[in-house]
mmCIF file of C-alpha atoms in Angstrom:
data_model
loop_
_atom_site.group_PDB
_atom_site.id
_atom_site.type_symbol
_atom_site.label_atom_id
_atom_site.label_comp_id
_atom_site.label_asym_id
_atom_site.label_seq_id
_atom_site.Cartn_x
_atom_site.Cartn_y
_atom_site.Cartn_z
ATOM 1 C CA MET A 203 0.000 0.000 0.000
ATOM 2 C CA ILE A 204 1.273 3.462 -0.933
ATOM 3 C CA HIS A 205 0.819 5.918 1.925
ATOM 4 C CA SER A 206 -0.607 9.384 1.366
ATOM 5 C CA ILE A 207 1.585 12.325 0.443
ATOM 6 C CA PRO A 208 2.117 14.425 3.595
ATOM 7 C CA GLN A 209 1.137 18.082 3.650
ATOM 8 C CA GLN A 210 4.437 19.992 3.847
ATOM 9 C CA PRO A 211 5.030 23.677 4.669
ATOM 10 C CA ASP A 212 5.934 26.122 1.921
ATOM 11 C CA PRO A 213 9.665 26.816 1.702
ATOM 12 C CA ASP A 214 11.038 29.585 3.887
ATOM 13 C CA TRP A 215 13.514 31.083 1.441
ATOM 14 C CA LYS A 216 15.171 33.265 4.060
ATOM 15 C CA GLN A 217 16.044 30.194 6.117
ATOM 16 C CA ILE A 218 16.964 28.215 3.020
ATOM 17 C CA SER A 219 19.419 30.842 1.776
ATOM 18 C CA ALA A 220 21.148 30.807 5.182
ATOM 19 C CA ILE A 221 22.075 27.116 4.877
ATOM 20 C CA GLU A 222 25.806 26.624 4.332
ATOM 21 C CA ILE A 223 26.941 25.166 1.009
ATOM 22 C CA CYS A 224 30.054 22.979 0.853
ATOM 23 C CA ASP A 225 30.106 21.896 -2.764
ATOM 24 C CA ASN A 226 31.478 18.383 -3.155
ATOM 25 C CA ALA A 227 32.507 19.082 -6.780
ATOM 26 C CA GLU A 228 30.467 16.227 -8.210
ATOM 27 C CA PRO A 229 30.287 16.602 -11.989
ATOM 28 C CA LEU A 230 27.126 17.067 -13.991
ATOM 29 C CA VAL A 231 26.281 14.007 -16.066
ATOM 30 C CA PRO A 232 23.739 13.507 -18.883
ATOM 31 C CA VAL A 233 20.556 11.597 -18.135
ATOM 32 C CA SER A 234 20.014 10.647 -21.783
ATOM 33 C CA LEU A 235 22.661 7.899 -21.500
ATOM 34 C CA ALA A 236 20.806 6.170 -18.655
ATOM 35 C CA PRO A 237 19.852 2.519 -19.080
ATOM 36 C CA GLY A 238 16.570 0.775 -18.422
ATOM 37 C CA LYS A 239 13.669 2.542 -16.778
ATOM 38 C CA LEU A 240 15.173 6.036 -16.536
ATOM 39 C CA LYS A 241 14.231 8.202 -19.524
ATOM 40 C CA CYS A 242 14.938 11.787 -20.579
ATOM 41 C CA TYR A 243 12.840 14.337 -22.465
ATOM 42 C CA PRO A 244 14.223 17.918 -22.223
ATOM 43 C CA ALA A 245 10.834 19.634 -22.146
ATOM 44 C CA TYR A 246 11.971 23.262 -22.333
ATOM 45 C CA TYR A 247 14.178 22.583 -25.339
ATOM 46 C CA LYS A 248 11.315 20.762 -27.059
ATOM 47 C CA LEU A 249 9.037 23.721 -26.311
ATOM 48 C CA GLY A 250 11.509 26.128 -27.913
ATOM 49 C CA ILE A 251 12.268 28.065 -24.714
ATOM 50 C CA PRO A 252 15.142 30.498 -25.490
ATOM 51 C CA ASN A 253 18.574 29.214 -24.398
ATOM 52 C CA ALA A 254 17.207 25.821 -23.295
ATOM 53 C CA ILE A 255 19.569 22.908 -23.977
ATOM 54 C CA PRO A 256 18.829 19.513 -25.600
ATOM 55 C CA GLU A 257 19.935 17.475 -22.570
ATOM 56 C CA CYS A 258 19.052 16.916 -18.926
ATOM 57 C CA HIS A 259 22.175 17.249 -16.763
ATOM 58 C CA VAL A 260 22.232 16.282 -13.075
ATOM 59 C CA ARG A 261 24.919 15.813 -10.462
ATOM 60 C CA LYS A 262 26.351 12.301 -10.417
ATOM 61 C CA GLY A 263 24.820 11.586 -7.009
ATOM 62 C CA VAL A 264 21.405 12.676 -8.301
ATOM 63 C CA TYR A 265 21.820 10.468 -11.364
ATOM 64 C CA LEU A 266 22.529 7.394 -9.240
ATOM 65 C CA ARG A 267 19.491 8.117 -7.074
ATOM 66 C CA LEU A 268 17.288 8.546 -10.133
ATOM 67 C CA LEU A 269 18.385 5.102 -11.290
ATOM 68 C CA GLN A 270 17.496 3.749 -7.862
ATOM 69 C CA ALA A 271 14.055 5.394 -7.943
ATOM 70 C CA ALA A 272 13.367 4.043 -11.441
ATOM 71 C CA GLU A 273 14.183 0.491 -10.345
ATOM 72 C CA LEU A 274 11.605 0.751 -7.551
ATOM 73 C CA LEU A 275 8.803 1.306 -10.054
ATOM 74 C CA PRO A 276 6.512 -1.589 -10.996
ATOM 75 C CA GLU A 277 6.900 -3.437 -14.285
ATOM 76 C CA GLY A 278 5.779 -1.355 -17.252
ATOM 77 C CA ILE A 279 6.298 2.034 -15.577
ATOM 78 C CA SER A 280 9.389 4.214 -16.162
ATOM 79 C CA LEU A 281 10.715 7.452 -14.680
ATOM 80 C CA LEU A 282 10.919 10.396 -17.079
ATOM 81 C CA VAL A 283 13.141 13.436 -16.416
ATOM 82 C CA LEU A 284 11.659 16.574 -17.987
ATOM 83 C CA ASP A 285 14.122 19.148 -16.674
ATOM 84 C CA SER A 286 17.119 19.331 -14.361
ATOM 85 C CA TRP A 287 20.094 21.699 -14.518
ATOM 86 C CA ARG A 288 19.104 24.768 -16.472
ATOM 87 C CA PRO A 289 21.029 27.839 -17.665
ATOM 88 C CA TYR A 290 20.513 31.101 -15.794
ATOM 89 C CA ALA A 291 18.915 32.622 -18.908
ATOM 90 C CA VAL A 292 16.225 29.925 -18.864
ATOM 91 C CA GLN A 293 15.547 30.504 -15.168
ATOM 92 C CA GLN A 294 15.192 34.237 -15.831
ATOM 93 C CA TYR A 295 12.864 33.601 -18.787
ATOM 94 C CA LEU A 296 10.599 31.301 -16.755
ATOM 95 C CA TYR A 297 10.461 33.719 -13.830
ATOM 96 C CA ASP A 298 9.747 36.783 -15.976
ATOM 97 C CA THR A 299 7.137 34.977 -18.088
ATOM 98 C CA LEU A 300 5.151 33.751 -15.082
ATOM 99 C CA TYR A 301 5.513 37.078 -13.218
ATOM 100 C CA ASN A 302 4.181 38.976 -16.246
ATOM 101 C CA ALA A 303 1.276 36.549 -16.666
ATOM 102 C CA ILE A 304 0.298 36.941 -13.001
ATOM 103 C CA GLU A 305 0.647 40.729 -13.202
ATOM 104 C CA THR A 306 -1.647 40.795 -16.240
ATOM 105 C CA ARG A 307 -4.211 38.675 -14.387
ATOM 106 C CA TRP A 308 -4.025 40.726 -11.165
ATOM 107 C CA PRO A 309 -2.755 44.227 -12.115
ATOM 108 C CA ASP A 310 -3.647 45.675 -8.685
ATOM 109 C CA LYS A 311 -1.360 43.374 -6.698
ATOM 110 C CA SER A 312 1.801 44.809 -5.196
ATOM 111 C CA PRO A 313 5.262 43.785 -6.461
ATOM 112 C CA THR A 314 5.754 41.845 -3.216
ATOM 113 C CA ALA A 315 2.550 39.885 -3.742
ATOM 114 C CA LEU A 316 3.404 39.247 -7.384
ATOM 115 C CA GLU A 317 6.827 37.922 -6.396
ATOM 116 C CA GLN A 318 5.303 35.656 -3.772
ATOM 117 C CA LEU A 319 2.838 34.177 -6.273
ATOM 118 C CA THR A 320 5.563 33.720 -8.882
ATOM 119 C CA ARG A 321 7.934 32.022 -6.448
ATOM 120 C CA GLU A 322 5.290 29.405 -5.706
ATOM 121 C CA PHE A 323 6.268 27.815 -9.025
ATOM 122 C CA VAL A 324 9.531 29.466 -10.169
ATOM 123 C CA SER A 325 12.501 30.322 -7.938
ATOM 124 C CA LEU A 326 14.275 33.659 -8.148
ATOM 125 C CA PRO A 327 17.031 33.544 -10.787
ATOM 126 C CA SER A 328 20.368 33.562 -8.959
ATOM 127 C CA THR A 329 23.925 32.385 -9.535
ATOM 128 C CA HIS A 330 25.121 33.850 -6.232
ATOM 129 C CA PRO A 331 27.422 31.308 -4.529
ATOM 130 C CA GLN A 332 25.384 31.425 -1.314
ATOM 131 C CA THR A 333 21.884 31.635 -2.798
ATOM 132 C CA PRO A 334 21.762 29.760 -6.115
ATOM 133 C CA SER A 335 18.475 28.888 -7.760
ATOM 134 C CA PRO A 336 17.821 25.190 -7.024
ATOM 135 C CA HIS A 337 17.870 24.114 -10.672
ATOM 136 C CA LEU A 338 21.219 25.843 -11.244
ATOM 137 C CA THR A 339 22.870 23.447 -8.780
ATOM 138 C CA GLY A 340 22.169 20.248 -10.697
ATOM 139 C CA GLY A 341 20.366 18.978 -7.606
ATOM 140 C CA SER A 342 16.795 19.652 -8.761
ATOM 141 C CA VAL A 343 14.842 17.441 -11.145
ATOM 142 C CA ASP A 344 11.382 17.678 -12.667
ATOM 143 C CA VAL A 345 10.045 14.168 -13.207
ATOM 144 C CA THR A 346 6.942 12.204 -14.094
ATOM 145 C CA LEU A 347 5.945 8.625 -14.903
ATOM 146 C CA ILE A 348 5.358 7.008 -18.294
ATOM 147 C CA ASP A 349 3.824 3.706 -19.353
ATOM 148 C CA GLU A 350 5.143 1.036 -21.714
ATOM 149 C CA GLN A 351 3.976 3.049 -24.728
ATOM 150 C CA GLY A 352 5.923 6.108 -23.580
ATOM 151 C CA LEU A 353 2.767 7.997 -22.628
ATOM 152 C CA MET A 354 2.781 10.124 -19.484
ATOM 153 C CA LEU A 355 0.547 8.923 -16.680
ATOM 154 C CA ASP A 356 -2.282 11.230 -15.636
ATOM 155 C CA MET A 357 -1.023 13.358 -12.741
ATOM 156 C CA GLY A 358 -4.078 15.620 -12.564
ATOM 157 C CA THR A 359 -2.341 18.693 -13.958
ATOM 158 C CA LEU A 360 0.222 19.305 -16.651
ATOM 159 C CA PHE A 361 3.917 19.678 -15.890
ATOM 160 C CA ASP A 362 4.564 23.331 -14.960
ATOM 161 C CA GLU A 363 0.864 24.113 -14.611
ATOM 162 C CA ALA A 364 0.670 27.114 -12.264
ATOM 163 C CA SER A 365 -2.434 26.134 -10.320
ATOM 164 C CA SER A 366 -3.305 24.890 -6.848
ATOM 165 C CA GLY A 367 -4.024 21.476 -8.367
ATOM 166 C CA SER A 368 -0.287 21.128 -9.030
ATOM 167 C CA HIS A 369 0.445 21.044 -5.291
ATOM 168 C CA SER A 370 1.737 17.568 -4.547
ATOM 169 C CA GLY A 371 -0.897 16.807 -1.922
ATOM 170 C CA ALA A 372 -3.805 18.629 -3.581
ATOM 171 C CA PHE A 373 -5.822 15.519 -4.388
ATOM 172 C CA GLU A 374 -5.158 14.074 -0.931
ATOM 173 C CA LEU A 375 -7.518 16.743 0.438
ATOM 174 C CA LEU A 376 -10.538 15.439 -1.488
ATOM 175 C CA GLU A 377 -13.125 13.862 0.802
ATOM 176 C CA ASN A 378 -14.782 11.663 -1.825
ATOM 177 C CA PRO A 379 -12.456 11.313 -4.834
ATOM 178 C CA THR A 380 -13.916 9.898 -8.027
ATOM 179 C CA PRO A 381 -12.357 6.789 -9.616
ATOM 180 C CA HIS A 382 -10.421 9.093 -11.941
ATOM 181 C CA GLU A 383 -9.184 11.200 -9.036
ATOM 182 C CA GLN A 384 -8.236 8.044 -7.148
ATOM 183 C CA GLN A 385 -6.090 7.054 -10.135
ATOM 184 C CA ILE A 386 -4.361 10.446 -10.056
ATOM 185 C CA ILE A 387 -3.762 10.073 -6.326
ATOM 186 C CA GLY A 388 -2.206 6.659 -6.937
ATOM 187 C CA HIS A 389 0.120 7.993 -9.625
ATOM 188 C CA ARG A 390 1.322 10.895 -7.469
ATOM 189 C CA ARG A 391 1.807 8.642 -4.467
ATOM 190 C CA LEU A 392 3.838 6.193 -6.528
ATOM 191 C CA LEU A 393 6.128 8.947 -7.820
ATOM 192 C CA TYR A 394 6.485 10.395 -4.326
ATOM 193 C CA ARG A 395 7.233 6.994 -2.797
ATOM 194 C CA VAL A 396 10.038 5.992 -5.165
ATOM 195 C CA MET A 397 11.650 9.440 -5.204
ATOM 196 C CA THR A 398 11.688 9.882 -1.431
ATOM 197 C CA ALA A 399 12.880 6.288 -0.996
ATOM 198 C CA ALA A 400 15.885 7.245 -3.150
ATOM 199 C CA GLY A 401 16.675 10.205 -0.869
ATOM 200 C CA PHE A 402 14.919 13.091 -2.637
ATOM 201 C CA THR A 403 12.687 15.714 -1.067
ATOM 202 C CA ASN A 404 9.642 17.174 -2.794
ATOM 203 C CA LEU A 405 8.697 20.817 -3.296
ATOM 204 C CA PRO A 406 5.076 20.771 -2.041
ATOM 205 C CA SER A 407 3.765 23.265 -4.610
ATOM 206 C CA GLU A 408 4.914 21.067 -7.529
ATOM 207 C CA TRP A 409 4.202 17.337 -7.759
ATOM 208 C CA TRP A 410 6.979 17.016 -10.349
ATOM 209 C CA HIS A 411 9.836 18.811 -8.508
ATOM 210 C CA TYR A 412 12.322 16.863 -6.391
ATOM 211 C CA ASP A 413 15.671 17.824 -4.859
ATOM 212 C CA PHE A 414 18.805 16.241 -3.546
ATOM 213 C CA GLY A 415 21.966 17.886 -2.208
ATOM 214 C CA ASN A 416 21.011 21.552 -2.633
ATOM 215 C CA GLN A 417 19.765 24.056 -0.055
ATOM 216 C CA LEU A 418 16.105 23.270 -0.725
ATOM 217 C CA TRP A 419 16.783 19.575 -0.042
ATOM 218 C CA ALA A 420 18.771 20.468 3.091
ATOM 219 C CA TRP A 421 15.885 22.528 4.475
ATOM 220 C CA TYR A 422 13.230 19.869 3.896
ATOM 221 C CA SER A 423 15.479 17.058 5.142
ATOM 222 C CA ASN A 424 16.618 19.021 8.219
ATOM 223 C CA SER A 425 20.239 18.858 7.093
ATOM 224 C CA THR A 426 22.605 21.541 8.340
ATOM 225 C CA GLN A 427 24.577 21.735 5.103
ATOM 226 C CA ALA A 428 24.068 21.506 1.348
ATOM 227 C CA CYS A 429 26.603 19.724 -0.843
ATOM 228 C CA TYR A 430 25.638 21.277 -4.200
ATOM 229 C CA GLY A 431 26.144 24.909 -5.172
ATOM 230 C CA VAL A 432 26.146 26.565 -8.590
ATOM 231 C CA ALA A 433 27.163 24.106 -11.311
ATOM 232 C CA GLN A 434 28.054 24.325 -14.976
ATOM 233 C CA PRO A 435 28.221 21.529 -17.575
ATOM 234 C CA ASP A 436 31.674 20.852 -18.936
ATOM 235 C CA ASN A 437 32.355 22.151 -22.446
ATOM 236 C CA LEU A 438 35.277 22.056 -24.831
ATOM 237 C CA GLU A 439 36.542 25.539 -23.950
ATOM 238 C CA SER A 440 36.534 24.920 -20.194
ATOM 239 C CA ARG A 441 38.215 21.536 -20.697
ATOM 240 C CA TRP A 442 40.990 23.055 -22.792
ATOM 241 C CA ARG A 443 41.523 25.839 -20.255
ATOM 242 C CA LYS A 444 41.839 23.298 -17.428
ATOM 243 C CA GLU A 445 44.318 21.268 -19.462
ATOM 244 C CA LEU A 446 46.396 24.347 -20.292
ATOM 245 C CA ASP A 447 46.331 25.530 -16.682
ATOM 246 C CA SER A 448 47.569 22.140 -15.510
ATOM 247 C CA GLN A 449 50.610 22.482 -17.772
ATOM 248 C CA LYS A 450 51.772 25.739 -16.167
ATOM 249 C CA ASP A 451 54.972 25.612 -14.132
#
């Protein structure tokens, strides 16, 4: 039996940003090379989001835990990564786009209120060493489940849908769920169970968002320290520079 998803508090970003980061220098690795029941579909790239990349990169420790979570799924169900590490420009685009949409819907709200509503679904863009956006660390992943035909299971809302129904425990609050709603509850519980069993924590406003190793994970897991800070995928230029620097006297 899969237990219900617990109702978690919203993140306290002031407390989260105060958590110490001691980056363990784990590299970012591509999810697309994963075997078996771990799949990759870079959703933002497929949607044509500016500066999005055609790969899902995660820290090595996250990758190994994703493999573990995928193996816990029943036969015929696979784990699909939709987004993970993202460039700062993508984070800024997502934040600005949602902020502007909310401002258009509620033009009388104050900038503080607009920021609060936006941050329910998109973190502030930041590459600051002490306050990086979760996805810029390589420790955040957006995931869902797919069946044997590669079709996404019904999770009740779309990935990145900015509505209260996207809260992980939203359907748990229904007193008399319909058979369809019971199916949605089962799918969310299954995803939550395998991801938390592999060591991830969930952002309660997004059924698809899970963390390991970053400040958000540290706060929800009551850890005193985060092991992932700002990360950057390796590229040819950075590799050459490292090689040249190593040759200096």
